[in-house]
Amino acid sequence: MTTPVLAAVQTDIPRPEYPRPDWARSEWLNLNGVWSFRLETEAQDAQGSLQNGDVQSFNDEITVPFSWASPLSGIGRNEKGIGWYRRSMNWKPRVEDSRIFLRFGAVDYACEVWINGTHVGAHQGGYGTFEFDVTSVWMTEAENIIVVRAEDWDHNYQARGKQGYGEIRGIWQPVWLEARPQTYVQHAKFHTSIDGQISLMTRIVAQEAGAATLRLSFGDCAIQHEAVFELTEGVNEVKTGFVVQDPQLWSPETPHLYEGELCLAGSFGEDVIHTYFGIREIGTARFNGREHRWITLNGKPVYLNGTLDQSYHQTGYFTYPTDEEMRDEIYLMKRLGLNFVRIHIKPEEPRKLYWADKLGILVMEDMPCFWGNPNESARASYEGEALEVIERDYNHPSIFSWVMFNETWGLKTDPQSAGLTGDASQPSSYLPETQAWVREKYHWAKQIDPTRIVEDNSPCNYDHVETDINTWHFYINGYEEVRQHLHEITAKTYPGSDFNCIGGNVQSDAPLMNSECGNVWGIEGGAGDSDLAWHYRYMLNEFRRHDKLCGFVFTEFRDVTNEFNGYYRLDGSDKQFGYEAFVPGMTIADLHAPDFIVLDAPPCQTVVQGASVSVPLLRSSYSDAYHGQTVRLAWELSYDNLGTRIVAEHGAVEIEWDGYGVNALEALTLHMPHQDAVAVLGIRLMSAEGKVLTRNFITFDVRSGDENGVYDAEGGFVSVPVSRFEEHTFPYMWEAVQGAKVNGGEAGHFVYDVQLPDHESQAMIGELDILFEASAKRLLARNVEGSRFRNHDINFMHGASADVEYNPNTYYMTDDEQHASRVHVLVNGEKIGAFVLADDPADSRGVLSWHYQPLHNRLDEAGSYGYLCQAQVPGRLAAKLDRERCFRLELQAEEGGLSLYGRNAGRYPIDVLIRYR
């Protein structure tokens, strides 16, 4: 499947907004845009002509702030090497005698800078922000030449993160000049408490000793505070505090920010910084006598519905083309009902963190990992960058957790192989001394920032050392397999358990949370590009069964270059989950509701017609919004009867809604319809005012046992299995879902010989209808050339092609891109009808194609389904068929192909069905 590349944004200056809305000064000059450039792919000695900015030495142009590997840079060369940048400009601050700083959002990896031929500084590390004081060499009345040398060789010791989807080479975040007075505020940290107590630790750099006044004004001047300090020459750490009356707390539901400014004033003038803070507290706590903790926000439990965000853009790679696109990223998460995001193995751009603060979503931020041995060089590199990340992002109220390492990447010493999940088969490579270093980094981070949860290692190999949050990863497909796995995890989680720990360490009472999940790697060869909606619903339902579990991270937010398991396509376009077909109005956000009803049953069960079925129910609450109130559980059992929706039974239950966590409710007893049907139990939980709090569903394949099927309609039925065709003319034809589905690629036809009841059993046939379920057939490469398995090894982390159309599990999930076809219905060669088959869809609506999958770890056109087609035989033909009692049925497809779904495939429990009366 191809995804169109977004059009490049045409602006004079890309990313023209101030890069740091959390710490902004008004006098600055944006240096994004076109720079002269030279790329050297072999290490060379320092070249004087380049350092001095000799324009003849630069043979290309690059658009900053985009990696030289990315399309938006104008270079688009994914080559290691040394990038030389040159830019000339005139700039004079408004205030005489200002200090001038050259600032970089991030440069990968080793960076040196010259101004007018004079070396002004160097920095190492690909993710941290840094600056150089260039006052002494800047000419305010003449043209200045800036030269930047960025060196990136992908050394094993580099903290690189997961760059394989698109390398961040050279300058990849904004560059700007900034003016400040001679004495200025270098940094400040807000520490907030929900009682309104705010402490502020400020680092001030003073040119000379003397008095200074720090004035604070926030919340449209409602909050005013002033403190006077005696400064010494050099760096000063000063602390002050104030109280916010009637504090408005920050949360994803109410992301209130106190916006305003800090002003440092004295004989040196004024340094004014526009900034903000949010009042919130992150913690963990036990409730109601439990031995386990939950994560808390502002003193209350919060169920964390989260996703893994690779933060990757297809044209800018890890640099977003516009501020609007960063804002929209957060919007698209919140639209799903998510309340948190895990930024994966990298710190996020400050402006995107600003939108997380502003729109309201919690952030778990990873430190970037290195890929070599955890030797002295790698440790020093890592420690320097981790400090820069925590210092830079300390004030963002959205960030609730720091993750120090991921899946033991970079923590194994000389592993025999590098596996996708950190080499689980070689725990001995994770040396005791490395474990001790990880513990040290956990405590180090907590000392730097005691206000947040810190995780030592987000593990897929059950190898925690010491952590504030007890997480694990799993990628498993199959309802029973997921159910058993979660049961095992929760059963083994308790204080003192050695499960999920390494090196003789044991669990504390830290909260249990999943930090990566899905089915993408739980399927042989990877899931390819397939439906995730079916698995997602039952997985989240299973999560909410367990009182110990307080959240999850679904992999992932968007598709990336070789992973197709996102809520959205890479370009942000929607995937269709299809939940509204089961419960009117239901979206994926219903599965993320803090107040939730668990249907403690499989996503689909096979039952006989007329059976009574008991469905256990659980309530799961992580919000006190309706505690102490009576809520209403409305339910109905519905099914489709040959195109007509029937409500078999319905009811409502009043529930006293109180207390956090999971508790049992009285089970529902259902009575199945007396016919073949896919029956749906849909539920809605509603407040006393009628507001829908959540929706959920499960399904049943109701079977009559009659070979022709039983349906509530006048007349009789002849059922012809879709695989019993007499002939076909398709260039490509195959069966799927254990023979319950047949596919024809490109133009062609299927022909069936239909035998009607004889005159003795049916004296006259007056009317004939032909019903079948069909979709278009979108040919994949594997349908034409054969499937290929790829080992999903560590190369996937480095951008290897997934060859998705060769993957035997691939069946594109329904989305905005449609593949249409047209099918003509012919009886004895005479056309009696035609249908436009809008697409070749696959999502949760393909109940039977999911229910009858033979293997949990392989997919056979899973979730695929079609459209119910019904054609009536005209009277002139009916008369002939009444005499002959047999006919030739031809289903003829145009170029878009044809798939036919039988009794055990698709959405409707029918084969090719002939209704007579």
PDB file of N, CA, C and O in Angstrom, residues 833-859:
ATOM      1  N   GLY A 833     -29.039  -8.250 -12.395  1.00  0.00           N
ATOM      2  CA  GLY A 833     -28.667  -7.234 -11.425  1.00  0.00           C
ATOM      3  C   GLY A 833     -27.185  -6.938 -11.462  1.00  0.00           C
ATOM      4  O   GLY A 833     -26.391  -7.715 -12.017  1.00  0.00           O
ATOM      5  N   ALA A 834     -26.803  -5.805 -10.878  1.00  0.00           N
ATOM      6  CA  ALA A 834     -25.396  -5.410 -10.760  1.00  0.00           C
ATOM      7  C   ALA A 834     -25.213  -4.636  -9.469  1.00  0.00           C
ATOM      8  O   ALA A 834     -26.127  -3.918  -9.027  1.00  0.00           O
ATOM      9  N   PHE A 835     -24.050  -4.792  -8.871  1.00  0.00           N
ATOM     10  CA  PHE A 835     -23.765  -4.141  -7.597  1.00  0.00           C
ATOM     11  C   PHE A 835     -22.376  -3.525  -7.644  1.00  0.00           C
ATOM     12  O   PHE A 835     -21.435  -4.145  -8.160  1.00  0.00           O
ATOM     13  N   VAL A 836     -22.261  -2.334  -7.106  1.00  0.00           N
ATOM     14  CA  VAL A 836     -20.950  -1.717  -6.917  1.00  0.00           C
ATOM     15  C   VAL A 836     -20.427  -2.154  -5.560  1.00  0.00           C
ATOM     16  O   VAL A 836     -21.074  -1.912  -4.525  1.00  0.00           O
ATOM     17  N   LEU A 837     -19.319  -2.829  -5.549  1.00  0.00           N
ATOM     18  CA  LEU A 837     -18.648  -3.252  -4.318  1.00  0.00           C
ATOM     19  C   LEU A 837     -17.616  -2.188  -3.985  1.00  0.00           C
ATOM     20  O   LEU A 837     -16.590  -2.079  -4.654  1.00  0.00           O
ATOM     21  N   ALA A 838     -17.917  -1.375  -2.982  1.00  0.00           N
ATOM     22  CA  ALA A 838     -17.153  -0.146  -2.757  1.00  0.00           C
ATOM     23  C   ALA A 838     -15.710  -0.388  -2.368  1.00  0.00           C
ATOM     24  O   ALA A 838     -14.844   0.451  -2.622  1.00  0.00           O
ATOM     25  N   ASP A 839     -15.415  -1.551  -1.768  1.00  0.00           N
ATOM     26  CA  ASP A 839     -14.071  -1.723  -1.223  1.00  0.00           C
ATOM     27  C   ASP A 839     -13.829  -3.212  -0.992  1.00  0.00           C
ATOM     28  O   ASP A 839     -14.699  -4.064  -1.213  1.00  0.00           O
ATOM     29  N   ASP A 840     -12.642  -3.486  -0.491  1.00  0.00           N
ATOM     30  CA  ASP A 840     -12.245  -4.827  -0.056  1.00  0.00           C
ATOM     31  C   ASP A 840     -11.882  -4.691   1.424  1.00  0.00           C
ATOM     32  O   ASP A 840     -10.703  -4.691   1.794  1.00  0.00           O
ATOM     33  N   PRO A 841     -12.881  -4.531   2.302  1.00  0.00           N
ATOM     34  CA  PRO A 841     -12.613  -4.077   3.670  1.00  0.00           C
ATOM     35  C   PRO A 841     -12.206  -5.195   4.620  1.00  0.00           C
ATOM     36  O   PRO A 841     -12.465  -6.379   4.382  1.00  0.00           O
ATOM     37  N   ALA A 842     -11.578  -4.808   5.715  1.00  0.00           N
ATOM     38  CA  ALA A 842     -11.238  -5.733   6.803  1.00  0.00           C
ATOM     39  C   ALA A 842     -11.131  -4.933   8.090  1.00  0.00           C
ATOM     40  O   ALA A 842     -10.287  -4.037   8.201  1.00  0.00           O
ATOM     41  N   ASP A 843     -11.985  -5.231   9.032  1.00  0.00           N
ATOM     42  CA  ASP A 843     -11.932  -4.612  10.356  1.00  0.00           C
ATOM     43  C   ASP A 843     -12.794  -5.443  11.290  1.00  0.00           C
ATOM     44  O   ASP A 843     -13.107  -6.597  10.977  1.00  0.00           O
ATOM     45  N   SER A 844     -13.206  -4.895  12.399  1.00  0.00           N
ATOM     46  CA  SER A 844     -13.935  -5.689  13.390  1.00  0.00           C
ATOM     47  C   SER A 844     -15.267  -6.202  12.875  1.00  0.00           C
ATOM     48  O   SER A 844     -15.826  -7.159  13.424  1.00  0.00           O
ATOM     49  N   ARG A 845     -15.796  -5.620  11.803  1.00  0.00           N
ATOM     50  CA  ARG A 845     -17.074  -6.073  11.261  1.00  0.00           C
ATOM     51  C   ARG A 845     -16.969  -7.453  10.617  1.00  0.00           C
ATOM     52  O   ARG A 845     -17.982  -8.131  10.438  1.00  0.00           O
ATOM     53  N   GLY A 846     -15.771  -7.874  10.279  1.00  0.00           N
ATOM     54  CA  GLY A 846     -15.591  -9.216   9.728  1.00  0.00           C
ATOM     55  C   GLY A 846     -15.572 -10.270  10.825  1.00  0.00           C
ATOM     56  O   GLY A 846     -14.604 -11.028  10.975  1.00  0.00           O
ATOM     57  N   VAL A 847     -16.648 -10.352  11.586  1.00  0.00           N
ATOM     58  CA  VAL A 847     -16.714 -11.206  12.778  1.00  0.00           C
ATOM     59  C   VAL A 847     -16.374 -12.655  12.460  1.00  0.00           C
ATOM     60  O   VAL A 847     -15.548 -13.285  13.138  1.00  0.00           O
ATOM     61  N   LEU A 848     -17.007 -13.202  11.446  1.00  0.00           N
ATOM     62  CA  LEU A 848     -16.811 -14.618  11.155  1.00  0.00           C
ATOM     63  C   LEU A 848     -15.424 -14.897  10.608  1.00  0.00           C
ATOM     64  O   LEU A 848     -14.842 -15.964  10.870  1.00  0.00           O
ATOM     65  N   SER A 849     -14.864 -13.965   9.870  1.00  0.00           N
ATOM     66  CA  SER A 849     -13.495 -14.136   9.368  1.00  0.00           C
ATOM     67  C   SER A 849     -12.475 -14.091  10.492  1.00  0.00           C
ATOM     68  O   SER A 849     -11.351 -14.590  10.335  1.00  0.00           O
ATOM     69  N   TRP A 850     -12.829 -13.494  11.613  1.00  0.00           N
ATOM     70  CA  TRP A 850     -11.978 -13.556  12.800  1.00  0.00           C
ATOM     71  C   TRP A 850     -12.275 -14.805  13.619  1.00  0.00           C
ATOM     72  O   TRP A 850     -11.366 -15.500  14.077  1.00  0.00           O
ATOM     73  N   HIS A 851     -13.560 -15.096  13.805  1.00  0.00           N
ATOM     74  CA  HIS A 851     -13.941 -16.182  14.702  1.00  0.00           C
ATOM     75  C   HIS A 851     -13.418 -17.530  14.218  1.00  0.00           C
ATOM     76  O   HIS A 851     -13.102 -18.405  15.035  1.00  0.00           O
ATOM     77  N   TYR A 852     -13.337 -17.719  12.904  1.00  0.00           N
ATOM     78  CA  TYR A 852     -12.927 -19.016  12.370  1.00  0.00           C
ATOM     79  C   TYR A 852     -11.490 -19.017  11.853  1.00  0.00           C
ATOM     80  O   TYR A 852     -11.145 -19.799  10.977  1.00  0.00           O
ATOM     81  N   GLN A 853     -10.654 -18.159  12.423  1.00  0.00           N
ATOM     82  CA  GLN A 853      -9.221 -18.254  12.163  1.00  0.00           C
ATOM     83  C   GLN A 853      -8.674 -19.513  12.834  1.00  0.00           C
ATOM     84  O   GLN A 853      -8.868 -19.717  14.037  1.00  0.00           O
ATOM     85  N   PRO A 854      -7.985 -20.369  12.100  1.00  0.00           N
ATOM     86  CA  PRO A 854      -7.549 -21.634  12.708  1.00  0.00           C
ATOM     87  C   PRO A 854      -6.374 -21.504  13.672  1.00  0.00           C
ATOM     88  O   PRO A 854      -6.230 -22.322  14.576  1.00  0.00           O
ATOM     89  N   LEU A 855      -5.515 -20.491  13.482  1.00  0.00           N
ATOM     90  CA  LEU A 855      -4.315 -20.349  14.298  1.00  0.00           C
ATOM     91  C   LEU A 855      -4.241 -18.944  14.860  1.00  0.00           C
ATOM     92  O   LEU A 855      -4.486 -17.967  14.143  1.00  0.00           O
ATOM     93  N   HIS A 856      -3.850 -18.833  16.132  1.00  0.00           N
ATOM     94  CA  HIS A 856      -3.778 -17.510  16.747  1.00  0.00           C
ATOM     95  C   HIS A 856      -2.594 -16.704  16.248  1.00  0.00           C
ATOM     96  O   HIS A 856      -2.614 -15.471  16.285  1.00  0.00           O
ATOM     97  N   ASN A 857      -1.536 -17.385  15.780  1.00  0.00           N
ATOM     98  CA  ASN A 857      -0.317 -16.666  15.401  1.00  0.00           C
ATOM     99  C   ASN A 857      -0.116 -16.585  13.887  1.00  0.00           C
ATOM    100  O   ASN A 857       0.978 -16.290  13.417  1.00  0.00           O
ATOM    101  N   ARG A 858      -1.160 -16.894  13.121  1.00  0.00           N
ATOM    102  CA  ARG A 858      -1.158 -16.656  11.684  1.00  0.00           C
ATOM    103  C   ARG A 858      -2.516 -16.099  11.305  1.00  0.00           C
ATOM    104  O   ARG A 858      -3.526 -16.478  11.897  1.00  0.00           O
ATOM    105  N   LEU A 859      -2.527 -15.242  10.312  1.00  0.00           N
ATOM    106  CA  LEU A 859      -3.780 -14.638   9.871  1.00  0.00           C
ATOM    107  C   LEU A 859      -4.094 -15.092   8.450  1.00  0.00           C
ATOM    108  O   LEU A 859      -3.216 -15.073   7.579  1.00  0.00           O
TER     109      LEU A 859
END
